[in-house]
């Protein structure tokens, strides 16, 4: 039962539905009848966390096991946090209302570097010691997984275990090991030593770091008995991999309020800026039959009237039209719309439009990523201006008059000409609208260009690249504005300061644990939100601790430098990434995985497209 003190404070806070639980399909168990309790923590608001597919999958997997009870925990917004502190209410699980401090595992999904301070704040609100070394008993095991786990070094001191790669199997193996160790009366240290033997499990406390005089990493030294490198976990059989039959249905509107089915994992494209495209290799597809069964069942158990086919690039699904035809055998009668959240310029067609009527509801968005062909070749986007023209004219012929285009600025080798090419390409889209003979007459065209600042990320060919300084990015943003001349063209861009801090933590090492801890002590959290982010306060923390953030974000790195993440193995060979980096500087493209294998190293997992026969 929820704390009775909540009755007094909930009417006084924004969106109290975030904090009460009890939604359709939420899981309630008898806590006396389970052996392990898992608090699944999302370090952001309810609306964002409840939209995340990963939490839906793992929540169901854990609760499908009789002896595990998994509950959801989200970061309370500022008003709720203050009310909880004033009324002595600790952070609690939504299902039981019990304090997080009573749970055996406290798990965080690591989706975004600017949520790191939220992790510490949630632990503080729970009354749980922040540092792993201060949690000495075999309880409150703090674990994490997700994309930021590929370089968890800036937060390594706070976590007992990090999961690398797919979590569906390895998470359960660690929970079962915990259950066994506790039954046998083993210590936390003994449990961690045994957990470190499981593929996909990284225990930071069992690895020491040595630094060179210039501040770069010299080596990671494993303790006796643990692996020198930790390889990510991969589930190859995605058809038989666990997928929930129902989702918790929220009481209030969330960011993505629909049923979601994952159609594939990985990506064939190899865009050099895209971390996810490398982290989630190999490319693995579900069968049409599996996707159809899962989609139909989800709509039946949740009542949703929209199903989203989710992946990094759904339009690359090899049997897409067959899948859509199969879904339509029941979705039209049930009045369920089907949407594809990720459409590519180079495989958009009239036939695809005809099969996805729901696209009209949300409009059309494409990501050329760069304004010139030279720049698109550098990043290996493999999209031409002619393909973009063909795509938008198909859209205009079919009734659209609004298009949104995503770009990046600050990419490697970028020149002013490339920056000016971004609004220039937006203007060309406007011109192509008026060249389209079958467009709807009397409607005005509107093109929105959105330019994000590029952040170099680990395990990409651009991990050696120094991010543009804030001053450089702001000058390019000004150039974007000055190069926009049409009222039909809207240009937006994201803050350079948040992108700078993201780059610092994306490529940081263990020295940054002290920075994040100090920032937490000074009250920083919700740094991904503009109304909470205080850049000057962050810079003061770095200054007070004598750490130069530019060392991590803006410094160009040599090919022989040891990275803070080099002891973590995601299957992508460093030699391959070096060659891709060199090809980028030469403006040379690399074919996608279906066209030609580039020997990236992902074949070591012996699954997916890497082992399938090709013509």
XYZ file of C-alpha atoms in Angstrom:
615
model
C 0.000 0.000 0.000
C 1.165 3.502 -0.747
C 2.303 5.644 2.151
C -0.681 7.409 3.754
C 1.340 10.617 3.805
C 0.925 10.686 0.031
C -2.779 11.398 0.450
C -1.859 14.831 1.768
C 0.740 15.814 -0.812
C -0.561 14.343 -4.091
C -3.350 16.940 -4.535
C -0.669 19.643 -4.325
C 1.717 18.398 -7.037
C 1.632 18.391 -10.832
C 0.320 15.208 -12.472
C -0.248 13.091 -9.342
C -1.013 10.134 -11.623
C 2.745 9.751 -12.006
C 3.071 8.601 -8.412
C 0.148 6.324 -7.539
C 0.616 3.095 -9.527
C -2.324 0.708 -9.953
C -2.437 0.918 -13.752
C -3.878 -1.790 -15.985
C -1.458 -4.743 -16.284
C 0.775 -3.615 -13.428
C 1.959 -6.607 -11.402
C 1.146 -7.051 -7.720
C 2.674 -9.949 -5.800
C 2.808 -11.030 -2.191
C 6.209 -9.807 -1.028
C 6.356 -12.611 1.529
C 6.098 -15.108 -1.324
C 9.046 -13.885 -3.405
C 12.779 -14.319 -2.897
C 14.101 -11.334 -4.858
C 12.726 -7.815 -5.197
C 13.929 -5.658 -8.071
C 13.364 -1.892 -8.284
C 13.540 -0.929 -11.954
C 14.509 2.749 -11.877
C 14.187 5.106 -14.826
C 16.191 8.289 -14.099
C 13.643 10.650 -15.620
C 9.948 11.432 -15.365
C 7.129 8.895 -15.571
C 6.050 10.083 -19.027
C 9.476 9.424 -20.520
C 10.188 6.197 -18.660
C 6.820 4.642 -19.450
C 7.498 5.219 -23.147
C 10.680 3.170 -23.092
C 10.439 -0.310 -24.625
C 13.338 -1.733 -22.618
C 11.651 -1.206 -19.265
C 8.467 -2.839 -20.588
C 10.373 -5.948 -21.689
C 12.478 -6.411 -18.559
C 9.579 -5.609 -16.207
C 7.616 -8.459 -17.760
C 10.573 -10.851 -17.892
C 11.322 -10.431 -14.197
C 7.700 -10.675 -13.107
C 7.234 -13.786 -15.241
C 9.497 -15.555 -12.719
C 7.561 -16.638 -9.630
C 10.272 -15.743 -7.116
C 10.986 -12.228 -8.513
C 8.869 -9.140 -8.013
C 9.906 -6.191 -10.165
C 8.466 -2.744 -9.509
C 8.798 0.533 -11.372
C 10.447 3.639 -9.962
C 10.665 6.992 -11.740
C 12.397 10.222 -10.818
C 9.899 12.498 -9.044
C 9.594 15.945 -10.576
C 10.907 18.893 -8.551
C 7.619 19.701 -6.795
C 7.035 16.088 -5.775
C 10.641 15.657 -4.657
C 10.382 18.679 -2.377
C 7.097 17.452 -0.927
C 8.596 14.006 -0.277
C 11.572 15.515 1.538
C 9.388 17.815 3.651
C 7.110 14.923 4.644
C 9.878 12.352 5.151
C 8.670 10.078 2.333
C 11.450 7.966 0.781
C 11.470 7.049 -2.905
C 9.209 4.034 -3.370
C 8.150 1.349 -5.841
C 4.890 2.140 -7.618
C 3.435 -1.332 -7.201
C 3.826 -1.780 -3.425
C 4.645 1.692 -2.150
C 7.579 0.171 -0.259
C 10.810 2.204 0.053
C 13.460 1.423 -2.561
C 15.877 0.715 0.298
C 13.952 -2.515 0.954
C 14.740 -3.947 -2.491
C 17.485 -6.476 -3.227
C 18.347 -4.955 -6.617
C 18.149 -1.318 -7.637
C 18.471 -1.243 -11.416
C 18.914 1.825 -13.623
C 18.593 2.071 -17.371
C 21.394 4.261 -18.731
C 19.919 5.998 -21.763
C 21.425 9.494 -21.629
C 24.549 10.966 -20.089
C 22.729 14.002 -18.702
C 20.595 11.744 -16.501
C 23.603 10.663 -14.404
C 22.889 13.144 -11.611
C 19.301 11.881 -11.475
C 20.675 8.431 -10.623
C 22.459 9.805 -7.567
C 19.446 11.867 -6.591
C 17.182 8.802 -6.719
C 19.610 6.837 -4.539
C 19.714 9.721 -2.070
C 15.914 9.924 -1.960
C 15.922 6.184 -1.288
C 18.309 6.492 1.658
C 20.768 4.170 -0.092
C 24.534 4.920 0.058
C 25.684 6.422 -3.242
C 29.063 4.709 -3.532
C 29.344 0.999 -4.172
C 32.087 0.626 -1.563
C 29.738 1.978 1.135
C 27.100 -0.672 0.407
C 28.852 -3.582 2.081
C 25.986 -6.039 2.626
C 24.417 -8.406 0.122
C 21.442 -6.140 -0.534
C 20.690 -2.938 -2.453
C 22.815 -4.219 -5.349
C 22.896 -1.276 -7.778
C 22.998 -2.426 -11.397
C 22.715 -0.685 -14.759
C 22.423 -1.369 -18.471
C 21.592 0.344 -21.731
C 23.591 2.337 -24.290
C 25.576 4.399 -21.759
C 26.850 1.154 -20.238
C 29.289 0.992 -23.157
C 31.333 3.574 -21.241
C 30.134 3.610 -17.631
C 33.458 4.840 -16.254
C 32.202 8.335 -15.244
C 29.674 6.599 -12.933
C 31.589 3.379 -12.182
C 32.027 4.162 -8.469
C 28.260 4.170 -7.912
C 27.425 0.824 -9.548
C 28.035 -2.712 -8.361
C 27.301 -4.325 -11.738
C 26.877 -3.104 -15.317
C 25.182 -5.260 -17.965
C 26.638 -5.044 -21.485
C 24.449 -5.845 -24.490
C 21.081 -7.637 -24.505
C 19.637 -7.991 -21.027
C 16.959 -10.641 -21.505
C 19.145 -13.570 -20.390
C 22.063 -12.147 -18.416
C 19.900 -10.177 -15.980
C 18.060 -13.317 -14.889
C 21.319 -15.245 -14.550
C 22.690 -12.631 -12.150
C 19.462 -12.570 -10.134
C 19.538 -16.356 -9.834
C 23.191 -16.194 -8.752
C 22.272 -13.609 -6.110
C 19.535 -15.889 -4.809
C 21.986 -18.791 -4.599
C 24.732 -16.757 -2.906
C 22.376 -15.355 -0.291
C 21.060 -18.827 0.478
C 24.642 -20.022 0.946
C 25.479 -17.078 3.215
C 28.098 -15.599 0.882
C 29.299 -12.004 1.096
C 28.659 -9.252 -1.391
C 32.277 -9.474 -2.557
C 31.978 -13.212 -3.164
C 28.774 -12.615 -5.133
C 30.428 -9.946 -7.280
C 33.407 -12.205 -8.016
C 31.097 -14.956 -9.218
C 28.934 -12.514 -11.210
C 32.036 -11.238 -13.026
C 32.445 -14.689 -14.605
C 29.133 -14.351 -16.472
C 29.410 -13.095 -20.052
C 27.995 -9.588 -20.318
C 28.641 -8.677 -16.663
C 31.062 -5.880 -15.742
C 31.960 -5.310 -12.085
C 33.859 -1.972 -12.024
C 35.287 -2.467 -8.523
C 37.238 -5.493 -9.775
C 39.224 -3.381 -12.257
C 41.859 -0.783 -11.384
C 42.928 2.062 -13.670
C 46.428 3.399 -14.306
C 46.960 6.797 -15.945
C 49.768 8.300 -17.994
C 51.382 11.569 -16.961
C 49.337 13.429 -19.581
C 46.095 12.265 -17.958
C 45.176 9.632 -20.532
C 44.440 6.045 -19.542
C 47.475 3.765 -19.435
C 45.786 0.466 -18.647
C 42.891 -1.311 -16.978
C 44.155 -3.949 -14.568
C 41.727 -6.746 -13.623
C 41.853 -8.288 -10.168
C 42.956 -11.893 -9.975
C 40.329 -14.297 -11.264
C 38.272 -11.926 -13.444
C 38.382 -11.577 -17.247
C 40.743 -9.040 -18.818
C 37.957 -7.874 -21.137
C 34.189 -8.108 -20.787
C 32.220 -9.092 -23.879
C 28.655 -7.945 -24.363
C 25.787 -10.399 -24.262
C 23.859 -11.113 -27.451
C 20.562 -12.962 -27.957
C 20.666 -14.289 -31.505
C 17.274 -16.008 -31.660
C 15.044 -12.934 -31.608
C 11.994 -14.998 -32.614
C 12.147 -17.009 -29.407
C 13.466 -14.205 -27.240
C 11.018 -13.181 -24.522
C 8.560 -10.439 -25.471
C 5.688 -9.406 -23.189
C 2.074 -10.147 -24.010
C 0.955 -6.966 -22.297
C 2.245 -3.560 -21.250
C 1.344 -1.478 -18.236
C -1.181 1.056 -19.549
C -0.593 4.509 -17.994
C -3.259 6.697 -16.446
C -1.934 9.864 -18.107
C -0.536 10.792 -21.487
C 3.057 9.704 -22.031
C 5.525 10.597 -24.786
C 4.850 7.489 -26.892
C 1.407 6.273 -25.872
C 0.897 3.250 -28.098
C 1.629 -0.448 -28.378
C 5.168 -1.123 -29.568
C 6.616 -4.239 -31.182
C 10.314 -4.616 -31.849
C 10.798 -5.936 -35.393
C 14.585 -6.230 -35.459
C 17.771 -5.454 -33.562
C 20.860 -3.866 -35.001
C 21.288 -1.880 -38.176
C 22.804 -2.626 -41.580
C 23.745 0.951 -42.426
C 26.985 1.800 -40.638
C 26.444 5.561 -40.348
C 29.717 6.652 -38.751
C 28.193 9.030 -36.202
C 25.596 6.543 -34.927
C 26.582 4.710 -31.767
C 23.473 2.524 -31.686
C 24.194 1.245 -35.188
C 27.427 -0.317 -33.914
C 26.455 -1.227 -30.333
C 23.497 -3.379 -31.361
C 25.170 -5.442 -34.070
C 24.663 -8.082 -35.397
C 21.544 -7.327 -37.425
C 18.751 -9.731 -36.389
C 15.164 -9.839 -37.680
C 12.029 -11.366 -36.238
C 9.781 -13.363 -38.543
C 6.567 -11.887 -39.922
C 4.601 -14.499 -37.972
C 6.221 -13.568 -34.661
C 5.742 -9.824 -35.122
C 2.126 -10.273 -36.174
C 1.349 -12.502 -33.179
C 2.987 -10.119 -30.720
C 1.320 -7.032 -32.201
C -2.150 -8.567 -32.158
C -1.769 -9.814 -28.598
C -0.547 -6.435 -27.331
C -3.516 -4.617 -28.826
C -5.877 -7.157 -27.238
C -4.377 -6.827 -23.749
C -3.849 -3.057 -23.683
C -6.688 -1.612 -25.750
C -4.318 0.511 -27.807
C -5.500 1.406 -31.316
C -2.030 2.112 -32.691
C 0.872 -0.275 -33.081
C 4.371 1.052 -33.735
C 6.928 -1.150 -35.476
C 10.090 -0.258 -33.616
C 13.780 -0.596 -34.494
C 16.758 1.529 -35.450
C 15.602 1.402 -39.089
C 12.265 -0.356 -39.563
C 12.120 0.336 -43.285
C 15.196 -1.919 -43.632
C 13.142 -4.920 -42.513
C 13.567 -7.389 -45.386
C 9.904 -8.527 -45.461
C 8.313 -5.167 -44.701
C 5.514 -5.221 -47.289
C 4.627 -8.807 -46.408
C 4.530 -7.794 -42.743
C 2.260 -4.823 -43.393
C -0.099 -6.938 -45.492
C -0.257 -9.527 -42.704
C -0.953 -6.903 -40.044
C -3.710 -5.410 -42.185
C -5.617 -8.727 -42.179
C -6.796 -7.832 -38.685
C -5.728 -4.254 -37.914
C -8.156 -2.605 -40.351
C -11.152 -4.518 -38.959
C -10.053 -3.678 -35.429
C -9.400 -0.045 -36.449
C -5.788 -0.285 -35.329
C -3.334 1.915 -37.196
C 0.218 0.806 -37.974
C 3.093 3.277 -37.870
C 6.784 3.182 -38.721
C 8.786 5.598 -36.564
C 11.960 5.360 -38.633
C 11.659 5.935 -42.379
C 14.680 6.276 -44.645
C 14.961 8.582 -47.628
C 16.293 5.853 -49.902
C 13.493 3.287 -49.464
C 10.405 5.479 -49.225
C 7.806 4.730 -51.893
C 4.201 5.215 -52.970
C 3.574 1.558 -52.186
C 4.781 2.119 -48.623
C 2.499 5.143 -48.250
C -0.475 3.098 -49.392
C 0.232 0.466 -46.775
C 0.694 2.871 -43.854
C -2.211 5.285 -43.843
C -1.365 6.262 -40.263
C 1.725 8.121 -41.482
C -0.631 10.946 -42.353
C -1.419 11.448 -38.670
C 2.103 12.203 -37.607
C 3.547 13.849 -40.697
C 6.807 13.009 -42.404
C 10.279 13.249 -40.954
C 13.535 12.318 -42.661
C 17.166 12.572 -41.627
C 19.598 13.577 -44.382
C 21.980 14.447 -41.485
C 24.169 16.726 -43.639
C 23.538 19.496 -46.157
C 26.087 18.517 -48.824
C 26.892 15.277 -50.582
C 30.535 15.460 -49.502
C 29.465 15.622 -45.862
C 26.975 12.775 -46.289
C 29.794 10.672 -47.745
C 32.002 11.531 -44.768
C 29.398 10.207 -42.332
C 28.487 7.266 -44.616
C 24.844 8.259 -44.792
C 24.583 6.866 -48.330
C 21.705 9.156 -49.264
C 21.828 11.402 -52.306
C 20.067 14.679 -53.035
C 18.311 13.002 -55.952
C 16.895 10.362 -53.594
C 15.661 13.044 -51.219
C 14.002 14.873 -54.121
C 12.278 11.691 -55.282
C 11.099 10.949 -51.744
C 9.616 14.347 -50.916
C 7.935 14.597 -54.309
C 6.268 11.237 -53.664
C 5.053 12.712 -50.387
C 3.882 15.940 -52.037
C 2.051 13.940 -54.719
C 0.206 12.101 -51.970
C -1.066 15.110 -50.080
C 1.715 16.143 -47.726
C 2.862 19.716 -47.541
C 4.870 19.606 -44.307
C 8.255 17.944 -43.993
C 10.758 17.915 -41.135
C 14.443 17.271 -41.820
C 17.051 16.310 -39.211
C 20.681 17.378 -39.533
C 23.825 17.647 -37.440
C 26.402 20.396 -37.224
C 29.940 20.046 -35.983
C 30.616 16.842 -37.903
C 34.222 15.837 -38.708
C 35.772 17.852 -41.596
C 32.719 20.155 -41.706
C 33.165 23.515 -43.463
C 30.998 26.614 -43.599
C 29.851 25.466 -47.022
C 28.486 22.293 -45.429
C 26.652 24.316 -42.761
C 25.117 26.679 -45.308
C 24.088 23.592 -47.278
C 21.629 22.643 -44.508
C 19.139 25.516 -44.988
C 20.058 25.356 -48.668
C 18.741 21.806 -48.857
C 15.638 22.863 -46.955
C 15.049 25.564 -49.570
C 15.435 22.999 -52.344
C 12.683 20.909 -50.743
C 10.427 23.973 -50.899
C 11.302 24.443 -54.572
C 10.628 20.768 -55.298
C 7.167 21.189 -53.801
C 6.266 23.770 -56.431
C 7.759 21.552 -59.146
C 5.437 18.699 -58.132
C 2.535 18.676 -60.577
C 0.079 16.632 -58.497
C 0.511 18.513 -55.236
C -2.643 19.696 -53.512
C -3.276 23.144 -54.901
C -3.969 25.960 -52.470
C -1.871 24.503 -49.646
C 1.304 26.140 -48.439
C 4.480 24.142 -48.049
C 6.301 24.217 -44.704
C 9.739 22.747 -44.145
C 11.367 22.534 -40.727
C 15.090 21.973 -40.414
C 16.395 20.759 -37.042
C 20.156 20.764 -36.458
C 21.655 18.959 -33.456
C 25.234 19.430 -32.341
C 27.321 16.351 -33.091
C 28.592 14.387 -30.076
C 31.438 11.898 -30.700
C 30.576 8.607 -29.011
C 32.465 5.433 -28.030
C 32.480 2.465 -30.415
C 32.021 4.633 -33.504
C 34.507 5.624 -36.212
C 34.323 9.183 -34.839
C 35.340 8.281 -31.268
C 38.764 9.834 -31.931
C 37.297 13.133 -33.143
C 37.392 16.218 -30.943
C 33.986 17.860 -30.647
C 33.702 21.429 -31.885
C 34.005 23.910 -29.044
C 30.903 25.710 -27.810
C 32.100 28.873 -29.547
C 32.532 27.016 -32.844
C 29.084 25.431 -32.581
C 27.416 28.735 -31.719
C 29.103 30.412 -34.700
C 27.724 27.662 -36.952
C 24.272 28.074 -35.433
C 24.434 31.762 -36.235
C 25.471 30.864 -39.788
C 22.405 28.623 -40.055
C 20.136 31.530 -39.100
C 21.834 33.963 -41.454
C 21.527 31.504 -44.360
C 17.771 31.101 -44.006
C 15.802 33.424 -46.279
C 12.320 31.913 -46.699
C 9.358 32.211 -44.327
C 8.369 28.732 -45.447
C 11.585 27.389 -43.918
C 11.997 27.106 -40.141
C 15.428 26.367 -38.699
C 15.813 25.005 -35.160
C 18.921 23.898 -33.318
C 19.789 22.413 -29.943
C 21.919 23.967 -27.240
C 25.671 23.686 -27.678
C 26.236 23.655 -23.906
C 24.240 20.491 -23.229
C 25.933 18.768 -26.180
C 29.317 19.729 -24.759
C 28.523 18.183 -21.370
C 27.132 15.089 -23.092
C 30.443 14.675 -24.928
C 32.412 15.070 -21.692
C 30.597 12.189 -20.011
C 30.293 10.072 -23.161
C 34.090 9.902 -23.509
C 35.061 10.371 -19.865
C 36.984 8.228 -17.393
C 36.716 7.462 -13.672
C 38.020 10.871 -12.653
C 34.601 12.220 -13.557
C 32.912 10.281 -10.745
C 34.068 13.045 -8.396
C 32.540 15.674 -10.701
C 29.148 13.976 -10.830
C 29.155 13.398 -7.077
C 29.989 17.044 -6.375
C 27.375 18.252 -8.879
C 24.820 16.092 -7.091
C 25.804 17.576 -3.728
C 25.232 21.054 -5.192
C 21.719 20.132 -6.242
C 22.143 19.476 -9.959
C 19.629 17.070 -11.496
C 17.256 16.873 -14.466
C 20.143 18.261 -16.523
C 18.470 17.149 -19.742
C 15.665 19.638 -19.069
C 16.275 23.233 -20.157
C 14.512 24.718 -17.137
C 16.799 22.786 -14.750
C 20.137 22.799 -16.600
C 22.718 25.224 -15.182
C 25.812 25.234 -17.368
C 27.695 27.792 -15.310
C 27.180 25.727 -12.159
C 28.613 22.689 -13.942
C 31.644 24.635 -15.115
C 32.205 25.820 -11.550
C 32.266 22.219 -10.345
C 34.922 21.321 -12.930
C 36.952 24.382 -11.968
C 36.734 23.690 -8.233
C 37.880 20.101 -8.721
C 40.697 21.077 -11.099
C 39.351 19.004 -14.013
C 39.295 20.371 -17.560
C 36.111 19.208 -19.357
C 37.606 20.140 -22.748
C 40.171 17.358 -22.195
C 37.323 14.899 -22.696
C 35.039 16.675 -25.169
C 37.243 18.717 -27.520
C 40.556 16.884 -27.617
C 41.447 15.048 -30.815
C 42.688 11.568 -29.867
C 45.371 9.470 -31.539
C 44.696 5.988 -32.870
C 47.051 4.428 -30.316
C 45.420 6.021 -27.251
C 43.884 3.652 -24.697
C 40.218 4.557 -24.233
C 38.345 4.296 -20.916
C 36.131 1.696 -22.607
C 38.801 -0.442 -24.303
C 38.349 -3.257 -21.761
C 34.696 -3.592 -22.819
C 34.087 -5.699 -25.945
C 31.052 -4.965 -28.091
C 32.297 -7.176 -30.922
C 33.338 -4.284 -33.167
C 37.058 -4.426 -33.882
C 39.014 -1.269 -33.165
C 40.958 -1.831 -36.393
C 37.692 -1.695 -38.344
C 36.685 1.579 -36.667
C 40.116 3.059 -37.464
C 39.729 2.132 -41.133
C 36.247 3.631 -41.174
C 37.606 6.813 -39.615
C 40.264 7.041 -42.326
C 37.646 6.432 -45.024
C 35.577 9.252 -43.535
C 38.439 11.708 -43.803
C 38.832 10.608 -47.423
C 35.065 11.065 -48.028
C 34.776 7.398 -48.995
C 31.598 5.437 -48.308
C 31.183 1.857 -47.105
C 28.384 -0.416 -48.419
C 25.672 -1.532 -46.035
C 25.801 -5.005 -44.509
C 23.369 -6.503 -47.027
C 25.416 -5.291 -49.959
C 28.810 -6.365 -48.661
C 30.275 -7.578 -45.376
C 32.831 -5.064 -44.074
C 34.334 -7.489 -41.538
C 33.495 -5.246 -38.576
C 33.919 -8.111 -36.126
C 30.269 -8.718 -35.169
C 30.433 -12.170 -36.764
C 32.076 -13.295 -33.503
C 28.565 -13.554 -32.063
C 27.712 -16.163 -34.729
C 24.225 -14.892 -35.386
C 22.023 -12.590 -37.422
C 22.946 -11.284 -40.836
C 26.627 -12.061 -40.189
C 26.012 -15.791 -40.646
C 23.170 -15.725 -43.155
C 23.806 -16.660 -46.784
C 24.049 -13.806 -49.242
C 23.825 -13.817 -53.013
